Amino acid sequence: MQAVILAAGKGLRLRPFTEHHPKPLIPVAGKALIEYTLESLPDSISEIIIVVGYLANQIKDHLGDEWHGKPIKYVVQETLQGTGDALLQAKPLVEQNFLVVNGDDLYAKKDLTKLLEYPLSILAWESSIPYEYGLHTSESMQLLGFDPKSALLNCGAYHLTKDFFEEPLAEVTVHDKTEYSLPHTLVKIAEDKTVMVVRATHWFPIGTPAQHQFADEYYVKKFQ
């Protein structure tokens, strides 16, 4: 099975580090963030596709062409137009079912492995604070849409089938620009197909300096 890692973004909120380095290489407890991502991939993953963009060569130089014997292929998102567009760049390389993860989030291997039990699924974290795009589910954890009163947060990890690329990508407006959203597209798919929501047991998004500091301190203690 293949895994697609989305790692093209600029990470503007994590400057000054990201002025000269891509976000997936930000150090967490002395190790690049994307290395944790690779370590969290299920054992059944046999090939890795990384979508790069901003300072792409640094990621390529850091990881090379394989990870623990598993080949790595790179595709480039030339214009940063959202997660849906980023995933679209991997379409020519994708075969059958595949896993998608963000290259700037920390996951648990057992959670990503659990995702693979369902042909269409999304990983979610139970927060204490509702979010504008909180996930709305049925009692059986089937995705129904977004709910601003929900504290069930999208973790940016998905198990998808190649049929995903037959769906038109959902457009969203971000800072007055049009982007193409993977989760919004999946919500549209859920209107006709069963998309399951799997609860995460461990998840650290690394989007702000505060989140980075928290994760760094956690992992330093974990590996002491």
mmCIF file with all atom_site columns, C-alpha atoms in Angstrom:
data_model
loop_
_atom_site.group_PDB
_atom_site.id
_atom_site.type_symbol
_atom_site.label_atom_id
_atom_site.label_alt_id
_atom_site.label_comp_id
_atom_site.label_asym_id
_atom_site.label_entity_id
_atom_site.label_seq_id
_atom_site.pdbx_PDB_ins_code
_atom_site.Cartn_x
_atom_site.Cartn_y
_atom_site.Cartn_z
_atom_site.occupancy
_atom_site.B_iso_or_equiv
_atom_site.pdbx_formal_charge
_atom_site.auth_seq_id
_atom_site.auth_comp_id
_atom_site.auth_asym_id
_atom_site.auth_atom_id
_atom_site.pdbx_PDB_model_num
ATOM 1   C CA . MET A 1 1   ? 0.000   0.000  0.000   1.00 0.00 ? 1   MET A CA 1
ATOM 2   C CA . GLN A 1 2   ? 1.117   3.566  -0.654  1.00 0.00 ? 2   GLN A CA 1
ATOM 3   C CA . ALA A 1 3   ? 1.221   6.553  1.670   1.00 0.00 ? 3   ALA A CA 1
ATOM 4   C CA . VAL A 1 4   ? 1.040   10.148 0.461   1.00 0.00 ? 4   VAL A CA 1
ATOM 5   C CA . ILE A 1 5   ? 2.607   12.775 2.725   1.00 0.00 ? 5   ILE A CA 1
ATOM 6   C CA . LEU A 1 6   ? 1.540   16.386 2.133   1.00 0.00 ? 6   LEU A CA 1
ATOM 7   C CA . ALA A 1 7   ? 4.631   18.515 2.755   1.00 0.00 ? 7   ALA A CA 1
ATOM 8   C CA . ALA A 1 8   ? 4.487   21.468 0.359   1.00 0.00 ? 8   ALA A CA 1
ATOM 9   C CA . GLY A 1 9   ? 3.402   24.331 2.621   1.00 0.00 ? 9   GLY A CA 1
ATOM 10  C CA . LYS A 1 10  ? 5.428   27.356 3.727   1.00 0.00 ? 10  LYS A CA 1
ATOM 11  C CA . GLY A 1 11  ? 4.628   27.216 7.456   1.00 0.00 ? 11  GLY A CA 1
ATOM 12  C CA . LEU A 1 12  ? 4.365   30.989 7.738   1.00 0.00 ? 12  LEU A CA 1
ATOM 13  C CA . ARG A 1 13  ? 3.304   30.896 11.387  1.00 0.00 ? 13  ARG A CA 1
ATOM 14  C CA . LEU A 1 14  ? 6.525   29.096 12.326  1.00 0.00 ? 14  LEU A CA 1
ATOM 15  C CA . ARG A 1 15  ? 8.914   31.789 11.214  1.00 0.00 ? 15  ARG A CA 1
ATOM 16  C CA . PRO A 1 16  ? 11.777  32.530 11.632  1.00 0.00 ? 16  PRO A CA 1
ATOM 17  C CA . PHE A 1 17  ? 12.647  28.814 11.275  1.00 0.00 ? 17  PHE A CA 1
ATOM 18  C CA . THR A 1 18  ? 10.614  28.428 8.084   1.00 0.00 ? 18  THR A CA 1
ATOM 19  C CA . GLU A 1 19  ? 12.231  31.440 6.429   1.00 0.00 ? 19  GLU A CA 1
ATOM 20  C CA . HIS A 1 20  ? 15.148  29.179 5.547   1.00 0.00 ? 20  HIS A CA 1
ATOM 21  C CA . HIS A 1 21  ? 13.828  25.641 6.104   1.00 0.00 ? 21  HIS A CA 1
ATOM 22  C CA . PRO A 1 22  ? 10.646  23.777 5.104   1.00 0.00 ? 22  PRO A CA 1
ATOM 23  C CA . LYS A 1 23  ? 8.224   23.113 7.933   1.00 0.00 ? 23  LYS A CA 1
ATOM 24  C CA . PRO A 1 24  ? 8.576   19.279 7.817   1.00 0.00 ? 24  PRO A CA 1
ATOM 25  C CA . LEU A 1 25  ? 12.224  19.661 8.831   1.00 0.00 ? 25  LEU A CA 1
ATOM 26  C CA . ILE A 1 26  ? 11.471  21.611 12.000  1.00 0.00 ? 26  ILE A CA 1
ATOM 27  C CA . PRO A 1 27  ? 13.215  19.766 14.875  1.00 0.00 ? 27  PRO A CA 1
ATOM 28  C CA . VAL A 1 28  ? 11.174  18.027 17.556  1.00 0.00 ? 28  VAL A CA 1
ATOM 29  C CA . ALA A 1 29  ? 13.337  16.620 20.360  1.00 0.00 ? 29  ALA A CA 1
ATOM 30  C CA . GLY A 1 30  ? 16.314  16.800 18.007  1.00 0.00 ? 30  GLY A CA 1
ATOM 31  C CA . LYS A 1 31  ? 14.704  14.979 15.075  1.00 0.00 ? 31  LYS A CA 1
ATOM 32  C CA . ALA A 1 32  ? 12.995  16.344 11.963  1.00 0.00 ? 32  ALA A CA 1
ATOM 33  C CA . LEU A 1 33  ? 9.208   16.409 12.190  1.00 0.00 ? 33  LEU A CA 1
ATOM 34  C CA . ILE A 1 34  ? 8.754   14.427 8.970   1.00 0.00 ? 34  ILE A CA 1
ATOM 35  C CA . GLU A 1 35  ? 10.845  11.585 10.383  1.00 0.00 ? 35  GLU A CA 1
ATOM 36  C CA . TYR A 1 36  ? 8.221   11.064 13.080  1.00 0.00 ? 36  TYR A CA 1
ATOM 37  C CA . THR A 1 37  ? 5.595   11.056 10.339  1.00 0.00 ? 37  THR A CA 1
ATOM 38  C CA . LEU A 1 38  ? 7.460   8.322  8.487   1.00 0.00 ? 38  LEU A CA 1
ATOM 39  C CA . GLU A 1 39  ? 7.891   6.292  11.673  1.00 0.00 ? 39  GLU A CA 1
ATOM 40  C CA . SER A 1 40  ? 4.142   6.437  12.317  1.00 0.00 ? 40  SER A CA 1
ATOM 41  C CA . LEU A 1 41  ? 3.214   4.859  8.971   1.00 0.00 ? 41  LEU A CA 1
ATOM 42  C CA . PRO A 1 42  ? 1.603   1.394  9.191   1.00 0.00 ? 42  PRO A CA 1
ATOM 43  C CA . ASP A 1 43  ? 3.783   -1.623 8.462   1.00 0.00 ? 43  ASP A CA 1
ATOM 44  C CA . SER A 1 44  ? 1.701   -2.371 5.358   1.00 0.00 ? 44  SER A CA 1
ATOM 45  C CA . ILE A 1 45  ? 2.969   0.792  3.639   1.00 0.00 ? 45  ILE A CA 1
ATOM 46  C CA . SER A 1 46  ? 5.417   -0.302 0.942   1.00 0.00 ? 46  SER A CA 1
ATOM 47  C CA . GLU A 1 47  ? 5.903   2.960  -0.976  1.00 0.00 ? 47  GLU A CA 1
ATOM 48  C CA . ILE A 1 48  ? 5.932   6.616  0.079   1.00 0.00 ? 48  ILE A CA 1
ATOM 49  C CA . ILE A 1 49  ? 4.950   9.578  -2.073  1.00 0.00 ? 49  ILE A CA 1
ATOM 50  C CA . ILE A 1 50  ? 5.831   13.013 -0.721  1.00 0.00 ? 50  ILE A CA 1
ATOM 51  C CA . VAL A 1 51  ? 4.205   16.147 -2.150  1.00 0.00 ? 51  VAL A CA 1
ATOM 52  C CA . VAL A 1 52  ? 6.787   18.909 -1.859  1.00 0.00 ? 52  VAL A CA 1
ATOM 53  C CA . GLY A 1 53  ? 6.807   22.566 -2.797  1.00 0.00 ? 53  GLY A CA 1
ATOM 54  C CA . TYR A 1 54  ? 8.445   25.204 -0.615  1.00 0.00 ? 54  TYR A CA 1
ATOM 55  C CA . LEU A 1 55  ? 12.212  24.541 -0.313  1.00 0.00 ? 55  LEU A CA 1
ATOM 56  C CA . ALA A 1 56  ? 11.596  21.072 -1.735  1.00 0.00 ? 56  ALA A CA 1
ATOM 57  C CA . ASN A 1 57  ? 15.254  20.208 -2.268  1.00 0.00 ? 57  ASN A CA 1
ATOM 58  C CA . GLN A 1 58  ? 15.969  20.383 1.450   1.00 0.00 ? 58  GLN A CA 1
ATOM 59  C CA . ILE A 1 59  ? 13.400  17.645 2.090   1.00 0.00 ? 59  ILE A CA 1
ATOM 60  C CA . LYS A 1 60  ? 14.755  15.547 -0.782  1.00 0.00 ? 60  LYS A CA 1
ATOM 61  C CA . ASP A 1 61  ? 18.321  15.943 0.444   1.00 0.00 ? 61  ASP A CA 1
ATOM 62  C CA . HIS A 1 62  ? 17.334  15.080 4.007   1.00 0.00 ? 62  HIS A CA 1
ATOM 63  C CA . LEU A 1 63  ? 15.379  11.920 3.217   1.00 0.00 ? 63  LEU A CA 1
ATOM 64  C CA . GLY A 1 64  ? 16.820  10.697 -0.073  1.00 0.00 ? 64  GLY A CA 1
ATOM 65  C CA . ASP A 1 65  ? 15.112  8.023  -2.176  1.00 0.00 ? 65  ASP A CA 1
ATOM 66  C CA . GLU A 1 66  ? 14.131  5.541  0.513   1.00 0.00 ? 66  GLU A CA 1
ATOM 67  C CA . TRP A 1 67  ? 13.135  5.184  4.147   1.00 0.00 ? 67  TRP A CA 1
ATOM 68  C CA . HIS A 1 68  ? 14.096  1.953  5.896   1.00 0.00 ? 68  HIS A CA 1
ATOM 69  C CA . GLY A 1 69  ? 14.071  0.136  2.570   1.00 0.00 ? 69  GLY A CA 1
ATOM 70  C CA . LYS A 1 70  ? 10.783  1.639  1.379   1.00 0.00 ? 70  LYS A CA 1
ATOM 71  C CA . PRO A 1 71  ? 11.107  3.729  -1.811  1.00 0.00 ? 71  PRO A CA 1
ATOM 72  C CA . ILE A 1 72  ? 10.251  7.429  -1.712  1.00 0.00 ? 72  ILE A CA 1
ATOM 73  C CA . LYS A 1 73  ? 8.915   9.270  -4.741  1.00 0.00 ? 73  LYS A CA 1
ATOM 74  C CA . TYR A 1 74  ? 8.479   13.036 -4.891  1.00 0.00 ? 74  TYR A CA 1
ATOM 75  C CA . VAL A 1 75  ? 5.915   15.156 -6.709  1.00 0.00 ? 75  VAL A CA 1
ATOM 76  C CA . VAL A 1 76  ? 5.808   18.941 -6.728  1.00 0.00 ? 76  VAL A CA 1
ATOM 77  C CA . GLN A 1 77  ? 2.905   21.263 -5.994  1.00 0.00 ? 77  GLN A CA 1
ATOM 78  C CA . GLU A 1 78  ? 4.042   24.270 -8.003  1.00 0.00 ? 78  GLU A CA 1
ATOM 79  C CA . THR A 1 79  ? 1.318   26.618 -6.719  1.00 0.00 ? 79  THR A CA 1
ATOM 80  C CA . LEU A 1 80  ? 0.074   26.210 -3.161  1.00 0.00 ? 80  LEU A CA 1
ATOM 81  C CA . GLN A 1 81  ? -3.678  25.845 -3.655  1.00 0.00 ? 81  GLN A CA 1
ATOM 82  C CA . GLY A 1 82  ? -4.790  23.731 -0.738  1.00 0.00 ? 82  GLY A CA 1
ATOM 83  C CA . THR A 1 83  ? -4.661  20.118 0.381   1.00 0.00 ? 83  THR A CA 1
ATOM 84  C CA . GLY A 1 84  ? -6.964  18.864 -2.360  1.00 0.00 ? 84  GLY A CA 1
ATOM 85  C CA . ASP A 1 85  ? -4.723  20.314 -5.032  1.00 0.00 ? 85  ASP A CA 1
ATOM 86  C CA . ALA A 1 86  ? -1.625  18.971 -3.258  1.00 0.00 ? 86  ALA A CA 1
ATOM 87  C CA . LEU A 1 87  ? -3.053  15.457 -3.290  1.00 0.00 ? 87  LEU A CA 1
ATOM 88  C CA . LEU A 1 88  ? -4.012  15.836 -6.949  1.00 0.00 ? 88  LEU A CA 1
ATOM 89  C CA . GLN A 1 89  ? -0.322  16.105 -7.821  1.00 0.00 ? 89  GLN A CA 1
ATOM 90  C CA . ALA A 1 90  ? 0.142   12.509 -6.619  1.00 0.00 ? 90  ALA A CA 1
ATOM 91  C CA . LYS A 1 91  ? -2.667  11.136 -8.789  1.00 0.00 ? 91  LYS A CA 1
ATOM 92  C CA . PRO A 1 92  ? -0.402  9.723  -11.550 1.00 0.00 ? 92  PRO A CA 1
ATOM 93  C CA . LEU A 1 93  ? 1.492   7.639  -8.977  1.00 0.00 ? 93  LEU A CA 1
ATOM 94  C CA . VAL A 1 94  ? -1.386  6.427  -6.816  1.00 0.00 ? 94  VAL A CA 1
ATOM 95  C CA . GLU A 1 95  ? -2.695  2.883  -7.113  1.00 0.00 ? 95  GLU A CA 1
ATOM 96  C CA . GLN A 1 96  ? -5.898  1.573  -5.492  1.00 0.00 ? 96  GLN A CA 1
ATOM 97  C CA . ASN A 1 97  ? -6.325  2.410  -1.792  1.00 0.00 ? 97  ASN A CA 1
ATOM 98  C CA . PHE A 1 98  ? -3.821  4.746  -0.161  1.00 0.00 ? 98  PHE A CA 1
ATOM 99  C CA . LEU A 1 99  ? -3.111  6.588  3.076   1.00 0.00 ? 99  LEU A CA 1
ATOM 100 C CA . VAL A 1 100 ? -2.783  10.373 3.226   1.00 0.00 ? 100 VAL A CA 1
ATOM 101 C CA . VAL A 1 101 ? -1.150  12.246 6.117   1.00 0.00 ? 101 VAL A CA 1
ATOM 102 C CA . ASN A 1 102 ? 0.024   15.778 6.781   1.00 0.00 ? 102 ASN A CA 1
ATOM 103 C CA . GLY A 1 103 ? 3.784   16.174 6.912   1.00 0.00 ? 103 GLY A CA 1
ATOM 104 C CA . ASP A 1 104 ? 3.536   18.571 9.852   1.00 0.00 ? 104 ASP A CA 1
ATOM 105 C CA . ASP A 1 105 ? 1.462   16.550 12.311  1.00 0.00 ? 105 ASP A CA 1
ATOM 106 C CA . LEU A 1 106 ? 2.535   13.918 14.826  1.00 0.00 ? 106 LEU A CA 1
ATOM 107 C CA . TYR A 1 107 ? 0.471   10.718 14.757  1.00 0.00 ? 107 TYR A CA 1
ATOM 108 C CA . ALA A 1 108 ? 0.354   7.359  16.504  1.00 0.00 ? 108 ALA A CA 1
ATOM 109 C CA . LYS A 1 109 ? 1.144   4.367  14.318  1.00 0.00 ? 109 LYS A CA 1
ATOM 110 C CA . LYS A 1 110 ? -1.748  2.390  15.798  1.00 0.00 ? 110 LYS A CA 1
ATOM 111 C CA . ASP A 1 111 ? -4.207  5.161  14.840  1.00 0.00 ? 111 ASP A CA 1
ATOM 112 C CA . LEU A 1 112 ? -3.051  5.264  11.216  1.00 0.00 ? 112 LEU A CA 1
ATOM 113 C CA . THR A 1 113 ? -3.185  1.466  11.131  1.00 0.00 ? 113 THR A CA 1
ATOM 114 C CA . LYS A 1 114 ? -6.767  1.608  12.424  1.00 0.00 ? 114 LYS A CA 1
ATOM 115 C CA . LEU A 1 115 ? -7.699  3.921  9.532   1.00 0.00 ? 115 LEU A CA 1
ATOM 116 C CA . LEU A 1 116 ? -6.815  1.183  7.081   1.00 0.00 ? 116 LEU A CA 1
ATOM 117 C CA . GLU A 1 117 ? -9.685  -0.960 8.370   1.00 0.00 ? 117 GLU A CA 1
ATOM 118 C CA . TYR A 1 118 ? -12.121 1.254  6.430   1.00 0.00 ? 118 TYR A CA 1
ATOM 119 C CA . PRO A 1 119 ? -11.943 1.946  2.660   1.00 0.00 ? 119 PRO A CA 1
ATOM 120 C CA . LEU A 1 120 ? -12.879 5.599  3.218   1.00 0.00 ? 120 LEU A CA 1
ATOM 121 C CA . SER A 1 121 ? -12.019 7.124  6.574   1.00 0.00 ? 121 SER A CA 1
ATOM 122 C CA . ILE A 1 122 ? -10.705 10.181 8.379   1.00 0.00 ? 122 ILE A CA 1
ATOM 123 C CA . LEU A 1 123 ? -8.808  10.459 11.662  1.00 0.00 ? 123 LEU A CA 1
ATOM 124 C CA . ALA A 1 124 ? -10.265 12.795 14.292  1.00 0.00 ? 124 ALA A CA 1
ATOM 125 C CA . TRP A 1 125 ? -9.272  14.125 17.709  1.00 0.00 ? 125 TRP A CA 1
ATOM 126 C CA . GLU A 1 126 ? -11.763 14.782 20.498  1.00 0.00 ? 126 GLU A CA 1
ATOM 127 C CA . SER A 1 127 ? -11.012 18.310 21.681  1.00 0.00 ? 127 SER A CA 1
ATOM 128 C CA . SER A 1 128 ? -12.559 20.235 24.543  1.00 0.00 ? 128 SER A CA 1
ATOM 129 C CA . ILE A 1 129 ? -13.278 23.242 22.336  1.00 0.00 ? 129 ILE A CA 1
ATOM 130 C CA . PRO A 1 130 ? -15.710 23.314 19.376  1.00 0.00 ? 130 PRO A CA 1
ATOM 131 C CA . TYR A 1 131 ? -14.270 24.267 16.010  1.00 0.00 ? 131 TYR A CA 1
ATOM 132 C CA . GLU A 1 132 ? -15.838 25.898 12.968  1.00 0.00 ? 132 GLU A CA 1
ATOM 133 C CA . TYR A 1 133 ? -15.103 22.791 10.916  1.00 0.00 ? 133 TYR A CA 1
ATOM 134 C CA . GLY A 1 134 ? -15.696 20.236 13.633  1.00 0.00 ? 134 GLY A CA 1
ATOM 135 C CA . LEU A 1 135 ? -16.805 16.869 12.276  1.00 0.00 ? 135 LEU A CA 1
ATOM 136 C CA . HIS A 1 136 ? -20.441 15.844 12.535  1.00 0.00 ? 136 HIS A CA 1
ATOM 137 C CA . THR A 1 137 ? -20.966 12.089 12.769  1.00 0.00 ? 137 THR A CA 1
ATOM 138 C CA . SER A 1 138 ? -23.701 9.538  13.270  1.00 0.00 ? 138 SER A CA 1
ATOM 139 C CA . GLU A 1 139 ? -23.779 7.340  16.386  1.00 0.00 ? 139 GLU A CA 1
ATOM 140 C CA . SER A 1 140 ? -21.834 4.735  14.417  1.00 0.00 ? 140 SER A CA 1
ATOM 141 C CA . MET A 1 141 ? -19.113 7.345  13.622  1.00 0.00 ? 141 MET A CA 1
ATOM 142 C CA . GLN A 1 142 ? -20.102 7.797  10.000  1.00 0.00 ? 142 GLN A CA 1
ATOM 143 C CA . LEU A 1 143 ? -19.155 11.233 8.631   1.00 0.00 ? 143 LEU A CA 1
ATOM 144 C CA . LEU A 1 144 ? -22.185 13.452 8.014   1.00 0.00 ? 144 LEU A CA 1
ATOM 145 C CA . GLY A 1 145 ? -20.555 16.847 7.473   1.00 0.00 ? 145 GLY A CA 1
ATOM 146 C CA . PHE A 1 146 ? -19.192 19.798 9.424   1.00 0.00 ? 146 PHE A CA 1
ATOM 147 C CA . ASP A 1 147 ? -20.696 21.173 12.633  1.00 0.00 ? 147 ASP A CA 1
ATOM 148 C CA . PRO A 1 148 ? -19.422 24.372 14.317  1.00 0.00 ? 148 PRO A CA 1
ATOM 149 C CA . LYS A 1 149 ? -20.654 22.975 17.645  1.00 0.00 ? 149 LYS A CA 1
ATOM 150 C CA . SER A 1 150 ? -18.531 19.837 17.325  1.00 0.00 ? 150 SER A CA 1
ATOM 151 C CA . ALA A 1 151 ? -15.195 19.467 19.107  1.00 0.00 ? 151 ALA A CA 1
ATOM 152 C CA . LEU A 1 152 ? -14.219 16.497 16.940  1.00 0.00 ? 152 LEU A CA 1
ATOM 153 C CA . LEU A 1 153 ? -11.254 17.835 14.957  1.00 0.00 ? 153 LEU A CA 1
ATOM 154 C CA . ASN A 1 154 ? -9.905  16.627 11.640  1.00 0.00 ? 154 ASN A CA 1
ATOM 155 C CA . CYS A 1 155 ? -6.326  15.370 12.135  1.00 0.00 ? 155 CYS A CA 1
ATOM 156 C CA . GLY A 1 156 ? -5.408  15.560 8.455   1.00 0.00 ? 156 GLY A CA 1
ATOM 157 C CA . ALA A 1 157 ? -5.021  11.788 8.017   1.00 0.00 ? 157 ALA A CA 1
ATOM 158 C CA . TYR A 1 158 ? -7.190  9.842  5.581   1.00 0.00 ? 158 TYR A CA 1
ATOM 159 C CA . HIS A 1 159 ? -7.617  6.425  4.005   1.00 0.00 ? 159 HIS A CA 1
ATOM 160 C CA . LEU A 1 160 ? -8.873  6.933  0.465   1.00 0.00 ? 160 LEU A CA 1
ATOM 161 C CA . THR A 1 161 ? -9.558  4.968  -2.689  1.00 0.00 ? 161 THR A CA 1
ATOM 162 C CA . LYS A 1 162 ? -8.396  6.021  -6.135  1.00 0.00 ? 162 LYS A CA 1
ATOM 163 C CA . ASP A 1 163 ? -12.053 6.869  -6.878  1.00 0.00 ? 163 ASP A CA 1
ATOM 164 C CA . PHE A 1 164 ? -11.414 10.021 -4.847  1.00 0.00 ? 164 PHE A CA 1
ATOM 165 C CA . PHE A 1 165 ? -9.851  11.579 -7.935  1.00 0.00 ? 165 PHE A CA 1
ATOM 166 C CA . GLU A 1 166 ? -13.091 11.160 -9.887  1.00 0.00 ? 166 GLU A CA 1
ATOM 167 C CA . GLU A 1 167 ? -14.773 13.702 -7.611  1.00 0.00 ? 167 GLU A CA 1
ATOM 168 C CA . PRO A 1 168 ? -14.513 17.445 -8.355  1.00 0.00 ? 168 PRO A CA 1
ATOM 169 C CA . LEU A 1 169 ? -12.392 19.111 -5.709  1.00 0.00 ? 169 LEU A CA 1
ATOM 170 C CA . ALA A 1 170 ? -14.316 21.335 -3.296  1.00 0.00 ? 170 ALA A CA 1
ATOM 171 C CA . GLU A 1 171 ? -13.390 24.999 -3.515  1.00 0.00 ? 171 GLU A CA 1
ATOM 172 C CA . VAL A 1 172 ? -12.892 27.119 -0.395  1.00 0.00 ? 172 VAL A CA 1
ATOM 173 C CA . THR A 1 173 ? -11.833 30.737 0.045   1.00 0.00 ? 173 THR A CA 1
ATOM 174 C CA . VAL A 1 174 ? -8.705  31.338 2.140   1.00 0.00 ? 174 VAL A CA 1
ATOM 175 C CA . HIS A 1 175 ? -7.463  34.923 2.531   1.00 0.00 ? 175 HIS A CA 1
ATOM 176 C CA . ASP A 1 176 ? -9.507  35.979 -0.522  1.00 0.00 ? 176 ASP A CA 1
ATOM 177 C CA . LYS A 1 177 ? -7.956  33.226 -2.653  1.00 0.00 ? 177 LYS A CA 1
ATOM 178 C CA . THR A 1 178 ? -9.503  30.041 -3.983  1.00 0.00 ? 178 THR A CA 1
ATOM 179 C CA . GLU A 1 179 ? -8.066  26.795 -2.655  1.00 0.00 ? 179 GLU A CA 1
ATOM 180 C CA . TYR A 1 180 ? -9.100  23.171 -3.105  1.00 0.00 ? 180 TYR A CA 1
ATOM 181 C CA . SER A 1 181 ? -9.845  21.365 0.140   1.00 0.00 ? 181 SER A CA 1
ATOM 182 C CA . LEU A 1 182 ? -9.362  17.651 0.718   1.00 0.00 ? 182 LEU A CA 1
ATOM 183 C CA . PRO A 1 183 ? -11.655 17.459 3.801   1.00 0.00 ? 183 PRO A CA 1
ATOM 184 C CA . HIS A 1 184 ? -14.422 19.468 2.117   1.00 0.00 ? 184 HIS A CA 1
ATOM 185 C CA . THR A 1 185 ? -14.221 17.121 -0.864  1.00 0.00 ? 185 THR A CA 1
ATOM 186 C CA . LEU A 1 186 ? -14.478 14.131 1.465   1.00 0.00 ? 186 LEU A CA 1
ATOM 187 C CA . VAL A 1 187 ? -17.582 15.635 3.077   1.00 0.00 ? 187 VAL A CA 1
ATOM 188 C CA . LYS A 1 188 ? -19.150 15.818 -0.380  1.00 0.00 ? 188 LYS A CA 1
ATOM 189 C CA . ILE A 1 189 ? -18.245 12.188 -1.006  1.00 0.00 ? 189 ILE A CA 1
ATOM 190 C CA . ALA A 1 190 ? -19.888 11.278 2.323   1.00 0.00 ? 190 ALA A CA 1
ATOM 191 C CA . GLU A 1 191 ? -23.245 12.394 0.921   1.00 0.00 ? 191 GLU A CA 1
ATOM 192 C CA . ASP A 1 192 ? -23.277 9.268  -1.284  1.00 0.00 ? 192 ASP A CA 1
ATOM 193 C CA . LYS A 1 193 ? -20.741 6.902  0.259   1.00 0.00 ? 193 LYS A CA 1
ATOM 194 C CA . THR A 1 194 ? -19.872 5.706  3.739   1.00 0.00 ? 194 THR A CA 1
ATOM 195 C CA . VAL A 1 195 ? -16.943 7.623  5.201   1.00 0.00 ? 195 VAL A CA 1
ATOM 196 C CA . MET A 1 196 ? -15.957 6.505  8.686   1.00 0.00 ? 196 MET A CA 1
ATOM 197 C CA . VAL A 1 197 ? -14.435 8.692  11.382  1.00 0.00 ? 197 VAL A CA 1
ATOM 198 C CA . VAL A 1 198 ? -11.758 7.026  13.527  1.00 0.00 ? 198 VAL A CA 1
ATOM 199 C CA . ARG A 1 199 ? -10.870 8.566  16.892  1.00 0.00 ? 199 ARG A CA 1
ATOM 200 C CA . ALA A 1 200 ? -7.185  9.316  17.427  1.00 0.00 ? 200 ALA A CA 1
ATOM 201 C CA . THR A 1 201 ? -5.435  8.371  20.651  1.00 0.00 ? 201 THR A CA 1
ATOM 202 C CA . HIS A 1 202 ? -2.449  10.652 19.992  1.00 0.00 ? 202 HIS A CA 1
ATOM 203 C CA . TRP A 1 203 ? -2.092  13.756 17.815  1.00 0.00 ? 203 TRP A CA 1
ATOM 204 C CA . PHE A 1 204 ? 0.079   16.855 17.868  1.00 0.00 ? 204 PHE A CA 1
ATOM 205 C CA . PRO A 1 205 ? -0.459  19.446 15.126  1.00 0.00 ? 205 PRO A CA 1
ATOM 206 C CA . ILE A 1 206 ? 2.624   21.626 14.657  1.00 0.00 ? 206 ILE A CA 1
ATOM 207 C CA . GLY A 1 207 ? 1.208   24.843 13.256  1.00 0.00 ? 207 GLY A CA 1
ATOM 208 C CA . THR A 1 208 ? 2.304   27.515 15.724  1.00 0.00 ? 208 THR A CA 1
ATOM 209 C CA . PRO A 1 209 ? 5.355   28.198 17.934  1.00 0.00 ? 209 PRO A CA 1
ATOM 210 C CA . ALA A 1 210 ? 3.302   27.252 21.002  1.00 0.00 ? 210 ALA A CA 1
ATOM 211 C CA . GLN A 1 211 ? 2.287   23.907 19.473  1.00 0.00 ? 211 GLN A CA 1
ATOM 212 C CA . HIS A 1 212 ? 5.883   23.237 18.479  1.00 0.00 ? 212 HIS A CA 1
ATOM 213 C CA . GLN A 1 213 ? 7.164   23.996 21.975  1.00 0.00 ? 213 GLN A CA 1
ATOM 214 C CA . PHE A 1 214 ? 4.538   21.755 23.567  1.00 0.00 ? 214 PHE A CA 1
ATOM 215 C CA . ALA A 1 215 ? 5.341   18.840 21.248  1.00 0.00 ? 215 ALA A CA 1
ATOM 216 C CA . ASP A 1 216 ? 9.085   19.341 21.647  1.00 0.00 ? 216 ASP A CA 1
ATOM 217 C CA . GLU A 1 217 ? 8.870   19.257 25.443  1.00 0.00 ? 217 GLU A CA 1
ATOM 218 C CA . TYR A 1 218 ? 6.596   16.196 25.324  1.00 0.00 ? 218 TYR A CA 1
ATOM 219 C CA . TYR A 1 219 ? 8.931   14.218 23.069  1.00 0.00 ? 219 TYR A CA 1
ATOM 220 C CA . VAL A 1 220 ? 12.065  15.263 24.973  1.00 0.00 ? 220 VAL A CA 1
ATOM 221 C CA . LYS A 1 221 ? 10.517  13.783 28.135  1.00 0.00 ? 221 LYS A CA 1
ATOM 222 C CA . LYS A 1 222 ? 9.252   10.725 26.239  1.00 0.00 ? 222 LYS A CA 1
ATOM 223 C CA . PHE A 1 223 ? 12.710  9.772  24.998  1.00 0.00 ? 223 PHE A CA 1
ATOM 224 C CA . GLN A 1 224 ? 14.728  10.650 28.113  1.00 0.00 ? 224 GLN A CA 1
#
